[in-house]
Coordinates of C-alpha atoms and ligand atoms in Angstrom, one line a residue:
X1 CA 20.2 -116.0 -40.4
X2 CA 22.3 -118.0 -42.5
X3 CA 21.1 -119.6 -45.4
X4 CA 23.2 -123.1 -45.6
X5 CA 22.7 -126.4 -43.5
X6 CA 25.6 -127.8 -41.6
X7 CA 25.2 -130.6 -43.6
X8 CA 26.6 -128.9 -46.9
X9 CA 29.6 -129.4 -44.7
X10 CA 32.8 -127.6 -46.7
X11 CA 34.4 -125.0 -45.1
X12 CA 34.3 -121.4 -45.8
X13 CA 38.1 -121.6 -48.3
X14 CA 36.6 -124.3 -50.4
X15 CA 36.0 -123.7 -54.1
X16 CA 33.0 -123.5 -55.7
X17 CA 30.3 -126.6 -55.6
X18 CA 29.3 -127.3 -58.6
X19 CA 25.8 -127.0 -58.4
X20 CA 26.4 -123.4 -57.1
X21 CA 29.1 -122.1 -59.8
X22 CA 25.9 -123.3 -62.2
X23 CA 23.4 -121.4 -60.7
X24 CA 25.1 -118.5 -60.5
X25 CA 26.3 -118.8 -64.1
X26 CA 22.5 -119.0 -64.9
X27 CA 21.7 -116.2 -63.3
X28 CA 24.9 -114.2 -64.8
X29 CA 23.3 -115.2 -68.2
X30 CA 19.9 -116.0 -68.4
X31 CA 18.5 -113.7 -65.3
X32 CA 15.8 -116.2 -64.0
X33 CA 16.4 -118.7 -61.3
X34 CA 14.6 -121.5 -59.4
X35 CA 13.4 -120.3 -56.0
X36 CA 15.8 -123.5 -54.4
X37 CA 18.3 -121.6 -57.2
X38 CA 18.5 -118.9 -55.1
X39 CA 18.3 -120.2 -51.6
X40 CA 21.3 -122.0 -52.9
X41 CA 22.7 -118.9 -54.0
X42 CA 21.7 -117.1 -51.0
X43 CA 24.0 -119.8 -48.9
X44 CA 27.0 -118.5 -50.1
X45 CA 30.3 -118.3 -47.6
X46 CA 33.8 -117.3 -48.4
X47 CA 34.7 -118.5 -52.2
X48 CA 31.1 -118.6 -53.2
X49 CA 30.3 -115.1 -51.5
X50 CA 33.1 -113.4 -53.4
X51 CA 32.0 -115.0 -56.5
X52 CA 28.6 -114.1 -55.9
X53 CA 29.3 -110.5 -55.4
X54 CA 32.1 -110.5 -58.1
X55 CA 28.7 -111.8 -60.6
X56 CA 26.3 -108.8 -59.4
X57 CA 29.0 -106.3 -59.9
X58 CA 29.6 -107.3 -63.1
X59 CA 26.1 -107.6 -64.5
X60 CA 25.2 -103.8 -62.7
X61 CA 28.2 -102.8 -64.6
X62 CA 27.5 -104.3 -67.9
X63 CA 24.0 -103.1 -67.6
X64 CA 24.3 -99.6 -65.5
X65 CA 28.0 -98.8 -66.1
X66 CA 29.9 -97.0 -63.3
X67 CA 27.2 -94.3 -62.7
X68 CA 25.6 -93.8 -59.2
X69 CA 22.6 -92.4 -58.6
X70 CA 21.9 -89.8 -56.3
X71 CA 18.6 -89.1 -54.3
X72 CA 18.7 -86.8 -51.5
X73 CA 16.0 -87.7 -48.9
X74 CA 14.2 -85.3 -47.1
X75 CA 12.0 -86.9 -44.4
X76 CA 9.4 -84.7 -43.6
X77 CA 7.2 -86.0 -41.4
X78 CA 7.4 -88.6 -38.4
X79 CA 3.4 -89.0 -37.5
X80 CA 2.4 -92.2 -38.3
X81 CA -1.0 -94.1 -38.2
X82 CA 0.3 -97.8 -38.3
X83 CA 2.0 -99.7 -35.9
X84 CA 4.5 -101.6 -37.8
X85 CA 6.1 -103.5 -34.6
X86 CA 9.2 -103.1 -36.3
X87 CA 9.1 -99.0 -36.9
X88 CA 10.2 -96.7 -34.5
X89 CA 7.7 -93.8 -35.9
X90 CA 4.8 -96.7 -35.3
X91 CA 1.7 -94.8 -33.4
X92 CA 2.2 -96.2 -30.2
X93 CA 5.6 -95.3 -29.7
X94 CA 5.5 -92.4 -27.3
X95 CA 8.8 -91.9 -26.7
X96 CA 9.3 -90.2 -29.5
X97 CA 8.5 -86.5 -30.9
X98 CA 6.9 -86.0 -33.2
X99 CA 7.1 -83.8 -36.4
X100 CA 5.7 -82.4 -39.8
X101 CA 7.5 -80.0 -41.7
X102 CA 5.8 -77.3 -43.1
X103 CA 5.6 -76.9 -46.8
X104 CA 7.9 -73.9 -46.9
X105 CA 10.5 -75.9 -45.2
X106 CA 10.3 -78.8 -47.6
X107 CA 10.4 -76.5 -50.5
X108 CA 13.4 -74.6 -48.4
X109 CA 15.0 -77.8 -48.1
X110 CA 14.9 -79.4 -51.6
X111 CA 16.1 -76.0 -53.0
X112 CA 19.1 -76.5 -50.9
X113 CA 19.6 -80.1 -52.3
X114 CA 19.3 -78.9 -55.7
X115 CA 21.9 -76.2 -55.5
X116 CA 23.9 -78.6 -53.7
X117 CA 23.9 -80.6 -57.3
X118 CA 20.9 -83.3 -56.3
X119 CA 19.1 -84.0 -59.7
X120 CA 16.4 -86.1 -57.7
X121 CA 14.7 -85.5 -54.5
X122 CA 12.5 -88.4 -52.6
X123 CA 10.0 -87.1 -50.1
X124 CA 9.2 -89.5 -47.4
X125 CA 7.0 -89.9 -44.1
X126 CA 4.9 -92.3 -42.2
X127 CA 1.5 -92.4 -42.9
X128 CA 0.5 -88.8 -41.8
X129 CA -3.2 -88.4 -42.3
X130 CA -2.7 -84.7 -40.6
X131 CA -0.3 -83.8 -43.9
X132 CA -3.3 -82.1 -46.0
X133 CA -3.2 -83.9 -49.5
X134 CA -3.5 -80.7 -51.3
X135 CA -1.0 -79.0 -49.1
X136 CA 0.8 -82.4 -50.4
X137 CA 0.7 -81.9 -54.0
X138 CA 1.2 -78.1 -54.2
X139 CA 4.7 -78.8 -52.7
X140 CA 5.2 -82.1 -55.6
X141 CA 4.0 -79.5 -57.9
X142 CA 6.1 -76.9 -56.9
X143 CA 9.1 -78.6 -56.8
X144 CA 8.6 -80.0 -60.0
X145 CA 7.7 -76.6 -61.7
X146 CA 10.7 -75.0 -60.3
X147 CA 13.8 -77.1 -59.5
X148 CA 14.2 -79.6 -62.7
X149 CA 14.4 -82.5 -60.8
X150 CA 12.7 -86.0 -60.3
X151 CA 10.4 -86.5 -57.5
X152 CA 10.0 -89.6 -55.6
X153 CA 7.7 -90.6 -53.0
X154 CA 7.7 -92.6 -49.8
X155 CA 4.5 -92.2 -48.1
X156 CA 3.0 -95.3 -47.8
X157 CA -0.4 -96.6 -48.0
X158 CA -3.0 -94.3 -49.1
X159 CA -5.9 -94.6 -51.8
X160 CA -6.1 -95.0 -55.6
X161 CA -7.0 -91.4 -55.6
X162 CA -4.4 -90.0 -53.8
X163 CA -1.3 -91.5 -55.7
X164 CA -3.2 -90.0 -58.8
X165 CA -3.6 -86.4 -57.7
X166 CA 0.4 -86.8 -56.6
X167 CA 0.5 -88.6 -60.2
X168 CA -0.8 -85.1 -61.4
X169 CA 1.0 -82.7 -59.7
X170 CA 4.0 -84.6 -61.3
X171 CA 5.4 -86.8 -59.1
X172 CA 7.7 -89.6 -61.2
X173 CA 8.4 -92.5 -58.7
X174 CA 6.5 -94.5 -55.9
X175 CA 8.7 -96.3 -53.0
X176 CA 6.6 -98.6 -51.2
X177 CA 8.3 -101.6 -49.8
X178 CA 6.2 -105.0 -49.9
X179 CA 8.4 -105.6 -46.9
X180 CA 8.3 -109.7 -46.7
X181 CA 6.6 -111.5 -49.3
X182 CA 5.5 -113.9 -46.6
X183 CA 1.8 -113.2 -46.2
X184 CA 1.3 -114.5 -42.6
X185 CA 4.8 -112.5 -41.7
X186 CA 3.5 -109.5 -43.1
X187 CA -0.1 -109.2 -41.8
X188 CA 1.8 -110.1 -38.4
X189 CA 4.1 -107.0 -38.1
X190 CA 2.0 -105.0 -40.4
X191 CA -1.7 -105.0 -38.0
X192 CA -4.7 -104.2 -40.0
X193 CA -2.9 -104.7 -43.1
X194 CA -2.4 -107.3 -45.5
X195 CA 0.6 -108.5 -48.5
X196 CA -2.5 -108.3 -51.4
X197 CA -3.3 -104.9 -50.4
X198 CA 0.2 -103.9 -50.3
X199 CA 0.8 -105.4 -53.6
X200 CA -2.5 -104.1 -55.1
X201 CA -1.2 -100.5 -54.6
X202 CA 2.0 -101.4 -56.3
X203 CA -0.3 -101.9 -59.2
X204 CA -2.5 -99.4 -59.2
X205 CA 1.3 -96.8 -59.1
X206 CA 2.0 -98.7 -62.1
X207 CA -1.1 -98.4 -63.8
X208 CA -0.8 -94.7 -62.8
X209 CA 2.6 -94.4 -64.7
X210 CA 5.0 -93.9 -61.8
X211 CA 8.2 -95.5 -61.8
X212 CA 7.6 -98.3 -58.8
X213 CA 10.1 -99.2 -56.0
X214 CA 9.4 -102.0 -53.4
X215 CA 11.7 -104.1 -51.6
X216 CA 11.9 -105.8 -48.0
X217 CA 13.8 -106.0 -44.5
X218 CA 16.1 -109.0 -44.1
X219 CA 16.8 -110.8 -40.5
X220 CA 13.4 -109.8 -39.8
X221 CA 12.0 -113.1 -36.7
X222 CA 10.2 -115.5 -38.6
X223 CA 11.9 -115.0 -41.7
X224 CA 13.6 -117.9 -43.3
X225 CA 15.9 -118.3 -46.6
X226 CA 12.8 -119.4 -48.6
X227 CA 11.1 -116.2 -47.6
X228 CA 13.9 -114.3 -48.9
X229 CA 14.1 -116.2 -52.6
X230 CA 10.4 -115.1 -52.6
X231 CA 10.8 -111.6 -52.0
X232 CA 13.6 -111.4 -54.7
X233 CA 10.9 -113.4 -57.2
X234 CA 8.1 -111.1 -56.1
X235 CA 10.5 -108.1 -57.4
X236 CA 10.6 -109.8 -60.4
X237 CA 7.4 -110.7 -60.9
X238 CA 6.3 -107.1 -60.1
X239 CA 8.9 -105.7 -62.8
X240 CA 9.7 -103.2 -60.3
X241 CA 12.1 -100.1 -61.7
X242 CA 13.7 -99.7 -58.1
X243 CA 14.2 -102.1 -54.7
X244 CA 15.3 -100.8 -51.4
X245 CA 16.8 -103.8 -49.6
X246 CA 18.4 -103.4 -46.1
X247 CA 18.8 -105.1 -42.8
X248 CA 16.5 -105.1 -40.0
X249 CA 17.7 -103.2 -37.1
X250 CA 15.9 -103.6 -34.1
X251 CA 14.2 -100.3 -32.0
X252 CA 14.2 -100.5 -28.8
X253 CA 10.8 -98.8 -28.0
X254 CA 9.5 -101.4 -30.6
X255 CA 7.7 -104.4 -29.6
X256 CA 10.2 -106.3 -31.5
X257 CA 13.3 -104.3 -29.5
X258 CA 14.7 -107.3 -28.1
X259 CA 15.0 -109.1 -31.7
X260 CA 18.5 -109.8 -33.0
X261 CA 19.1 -107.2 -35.8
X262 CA 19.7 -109.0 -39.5
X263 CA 23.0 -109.7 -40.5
X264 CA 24.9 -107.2 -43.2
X265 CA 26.5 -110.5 -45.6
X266 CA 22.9 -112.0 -45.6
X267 CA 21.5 -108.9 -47.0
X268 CA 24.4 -108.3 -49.5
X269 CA 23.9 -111.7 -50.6
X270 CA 20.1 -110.7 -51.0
X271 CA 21.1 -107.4 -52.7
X272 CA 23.5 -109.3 -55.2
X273 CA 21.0 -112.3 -56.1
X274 CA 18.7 -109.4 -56.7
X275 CA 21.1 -108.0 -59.2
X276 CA 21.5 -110.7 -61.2
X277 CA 17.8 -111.2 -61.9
X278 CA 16.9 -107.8 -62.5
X279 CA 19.9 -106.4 -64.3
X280 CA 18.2 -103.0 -64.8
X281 CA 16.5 -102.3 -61.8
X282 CA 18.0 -99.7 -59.1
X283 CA 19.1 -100.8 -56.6
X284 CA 20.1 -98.5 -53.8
X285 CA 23.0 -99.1 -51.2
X286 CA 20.6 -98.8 -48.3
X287 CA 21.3 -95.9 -45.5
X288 CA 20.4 -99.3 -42.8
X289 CA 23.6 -100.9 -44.5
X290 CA 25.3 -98.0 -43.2
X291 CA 24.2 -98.2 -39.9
X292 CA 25.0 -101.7 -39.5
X293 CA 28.5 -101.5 -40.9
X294 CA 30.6 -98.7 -41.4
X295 CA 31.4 -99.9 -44.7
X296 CA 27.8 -101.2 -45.5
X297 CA 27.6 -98.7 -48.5
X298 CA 30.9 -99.6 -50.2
X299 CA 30.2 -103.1 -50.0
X300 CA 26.9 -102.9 -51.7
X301 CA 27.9 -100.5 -54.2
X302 CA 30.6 -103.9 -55.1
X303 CA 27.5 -105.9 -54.7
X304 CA 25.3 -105.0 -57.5
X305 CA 24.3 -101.6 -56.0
X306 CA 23.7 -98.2 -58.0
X307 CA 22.0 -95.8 -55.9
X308 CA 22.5 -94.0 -52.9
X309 CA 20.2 -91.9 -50.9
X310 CA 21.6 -89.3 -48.4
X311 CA 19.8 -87.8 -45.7
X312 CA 19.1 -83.9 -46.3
X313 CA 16.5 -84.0 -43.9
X314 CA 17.1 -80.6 -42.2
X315 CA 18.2 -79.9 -38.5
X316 CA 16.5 -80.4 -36.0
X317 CA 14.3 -82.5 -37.7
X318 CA 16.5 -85.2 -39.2
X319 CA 17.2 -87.0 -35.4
X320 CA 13.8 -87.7 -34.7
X321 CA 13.2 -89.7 -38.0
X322 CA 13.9 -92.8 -36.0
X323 CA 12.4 -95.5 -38.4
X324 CA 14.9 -97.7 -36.4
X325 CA 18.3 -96.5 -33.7
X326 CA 21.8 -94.7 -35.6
X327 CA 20.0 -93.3 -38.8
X328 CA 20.9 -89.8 -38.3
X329 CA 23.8 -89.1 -41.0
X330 CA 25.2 -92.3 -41.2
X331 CA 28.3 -91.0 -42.9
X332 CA 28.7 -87.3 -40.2
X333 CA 27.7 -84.6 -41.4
X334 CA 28.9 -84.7 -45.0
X335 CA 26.2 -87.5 -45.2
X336 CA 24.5 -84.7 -47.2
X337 CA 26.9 -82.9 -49.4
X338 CA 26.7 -84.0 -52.6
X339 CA 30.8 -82.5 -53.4
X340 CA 31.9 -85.4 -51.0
X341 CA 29.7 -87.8 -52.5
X342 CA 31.1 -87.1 -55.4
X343 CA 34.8 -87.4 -54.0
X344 CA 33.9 -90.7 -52.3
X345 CA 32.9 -92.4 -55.9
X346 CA 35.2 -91.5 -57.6
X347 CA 37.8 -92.9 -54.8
X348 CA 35.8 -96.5 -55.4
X349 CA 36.1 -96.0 -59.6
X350 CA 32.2 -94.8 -59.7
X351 CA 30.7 -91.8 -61.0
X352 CA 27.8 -89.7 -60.0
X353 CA 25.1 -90.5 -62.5
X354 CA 24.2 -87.2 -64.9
X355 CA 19.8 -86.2 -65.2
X356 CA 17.4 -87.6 -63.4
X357 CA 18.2 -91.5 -62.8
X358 CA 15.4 -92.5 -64.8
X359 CA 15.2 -96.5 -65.7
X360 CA 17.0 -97.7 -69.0
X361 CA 14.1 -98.8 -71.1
X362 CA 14.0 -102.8 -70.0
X363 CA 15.8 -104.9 -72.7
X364 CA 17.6 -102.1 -74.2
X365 CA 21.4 -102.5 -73.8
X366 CA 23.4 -99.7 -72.3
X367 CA 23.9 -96.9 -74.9
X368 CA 21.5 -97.9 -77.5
Ligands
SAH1 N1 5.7 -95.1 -44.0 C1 6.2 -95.4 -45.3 C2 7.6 -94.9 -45.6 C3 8.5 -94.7 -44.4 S1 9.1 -96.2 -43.7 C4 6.1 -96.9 -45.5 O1 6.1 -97.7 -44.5 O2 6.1 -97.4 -46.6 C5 10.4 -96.6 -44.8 C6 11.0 -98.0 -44.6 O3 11.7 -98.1 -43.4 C7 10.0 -99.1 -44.6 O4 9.6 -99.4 -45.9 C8 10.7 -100.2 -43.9 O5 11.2 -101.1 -44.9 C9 11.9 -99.5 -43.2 N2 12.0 -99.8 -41.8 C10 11.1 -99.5 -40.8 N3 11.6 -99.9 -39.6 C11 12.7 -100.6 -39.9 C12 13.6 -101.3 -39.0 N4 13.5 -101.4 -37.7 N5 14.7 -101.9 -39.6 C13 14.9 -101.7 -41.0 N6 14.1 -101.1 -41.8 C14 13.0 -100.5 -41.3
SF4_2 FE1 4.6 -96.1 -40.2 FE2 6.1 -96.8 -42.4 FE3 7.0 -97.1 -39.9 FE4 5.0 -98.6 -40.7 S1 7.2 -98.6 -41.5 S2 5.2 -97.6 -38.7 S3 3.9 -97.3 -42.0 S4 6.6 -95.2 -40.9

């Protein structure tokens, strides 16, 4: 998808349009934009890209500084009760086989991230019914009681009461993607689901005090540029501490298999915009970058990116976590050492971020 008519008609070496080197100085300054703002924004090519990244990279560094977060991901279960037509783990996907770790084996595996140097561990699944909730929240509890780290979730939809008992056994952060802030799109590729409800659990995880991550899939068909101004103003509206954004990559045993996948600039455009209106929010450097583009990471990480999540998902589960084709270790198998992570940032002039990654208090400079 590219977000710029024929009819703006410069080519890609041209300087900056006007209206465009003001709306990006806006943003640079001020942090809000018009929704036409940012589809404006969002049609960036050659000059304007650069300038565009060049902006988001400045503001995550004025705001963030050099540091990277690291959150090691251990995916511990593929069962799924939805049918996203997008998700390889949907339910009618047969093709694929199925697993849920035990909790021994997620506490064996988070262990092994911490003493690897992890200071924060996500734990994500689809939406497993069969994963006992107290079995659930012993392992939360657990974790927190004994490694010293922060504890994110990823488990999708699940009831008011649910996310508080995780709440209680100490879980910090929420990750639930709104996905497309297109209501019609979402109830479409999301059956029996709807944007409010999604968005009503968002609330209720703030109301329970986590820290709150959603976020969206770009290139996904029926998308358009105006959708994806109105997912980045739906992050801001939420106030949302973290947003995965990444490319849609099509799955082959997916209904929507055939689909062209989303293009890597359009979602680094969406990442950077992002950036510039929420100058404290984490923003990861998605693993479907990665899979896209060899260099997918590096370029978001210039792009306004400060996270990273590698996969410690252990063998022989990690291959069969098939949200979408490619995701097994993006980066080999150091994908989960956290001594070559730290070699690779410093090679780009980053730094692995010190504690737990928790937000900066919003409004409060860096350092104060
Ligand atoms: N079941 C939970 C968490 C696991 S799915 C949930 O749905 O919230 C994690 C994320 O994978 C989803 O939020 C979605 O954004 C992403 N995803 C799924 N299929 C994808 C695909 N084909 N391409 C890109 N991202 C995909
Ligand atoms: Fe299940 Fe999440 Fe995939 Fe949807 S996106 S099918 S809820 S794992």
């Amino acid at each position: 998808m590219r977000c710029r008519s024929a009819s703006a008609g410069r080519s890609e070496s041209d300087m900056l349009r006007p209206e465009f080197a003001a709306a990006l100085a806006k943003a640079g300054e001020a942090h809000t934009l018009a929704r036409e703002e940012i589809v404006l924004l969002l049609g960036a090519e050659g000059e304007e890209a650069a300038a565009l990244f060049r902006a988001a990279d400045q503001v995550r560094a004025a705001h963030l500084g050099p540091e990277v977060h690291l959150r090691a991901i251990i995916e511990f279960s593929n069962h799924c009760a939805r049918n996203c037509l997008y998700c390889g783990l949907r339910r009618d996907n047969r093709r694929i086989r199925r697993y849920r770790m035990t909790p021994q084996e997620i506490l064996a595996a988070a262990h092994r991230a911490r003493q690897g140097g992890y200071r924060s561990i996500v734990l994500q699944s689809g939406e497993d019914p069969g994963f006992a909730l107290d079995d659930l929240a012993r392992v939360v509890k657990r974790i927190k009681e004994t490694l010293d780290v922060a504890v994110t979730l990823s488990l999708g939809d699940r009831s008011r009461d649910d996310y508080r008992r995780l709440r209680d056994a100490g879980a910090d952060r929420y990750l639930l993607k709104h996905e497309t802030a297109d209501p019609a799109l979402f109830a479409r590729l999301r059956p029996g689901t709807t944007l409010e409800s999604r968005l009503e659990r968002l609330r209720w995880l703030q109301e329970l005090g986590y820290q709150v991550g959603a976020g969206s899939i770009v290139g996904l068909p029926g998308q358009t540029c105006e959708t994806l101004a109105a997912d980045i103003l739906l992050l801001q509206s939420i106030g949302v501490e973290m947003a995965g954004i990444g490319p849609f990559i099509p799955h082959p045993d997916t209904p929507l298999g055939s689909s062209p996948p989303g293009s890597t600039d359009t979602t680094l455009k969406v990442l950077a915009v992002t950036r510039l209106l929420l100058p404290h929010t984490h923003l990861p450097a998605t693993t479907a970058l990665a899979v896209l583009d060899p260099d997918g990471r590096r370029r978001a990480l210039a792009a306004g990116a400060n996270v990273v999540m590698p996969d410690v998902t252990p063998a022989p589960y990690r291959q069969h976590y098939a949200i979408y084709p490619g995701r097994s270790r993006p980066q080999g198998e150091g994908e989960a050492s956290f001594a070559r992570w730290e070699r690779e940032l410093r090679a780009i002039g980053r730094q692995v971020g010190t504690g737990y990654g928790h937000i900066l208090r919003r409004g409060s400079p860096r350092g104060s």
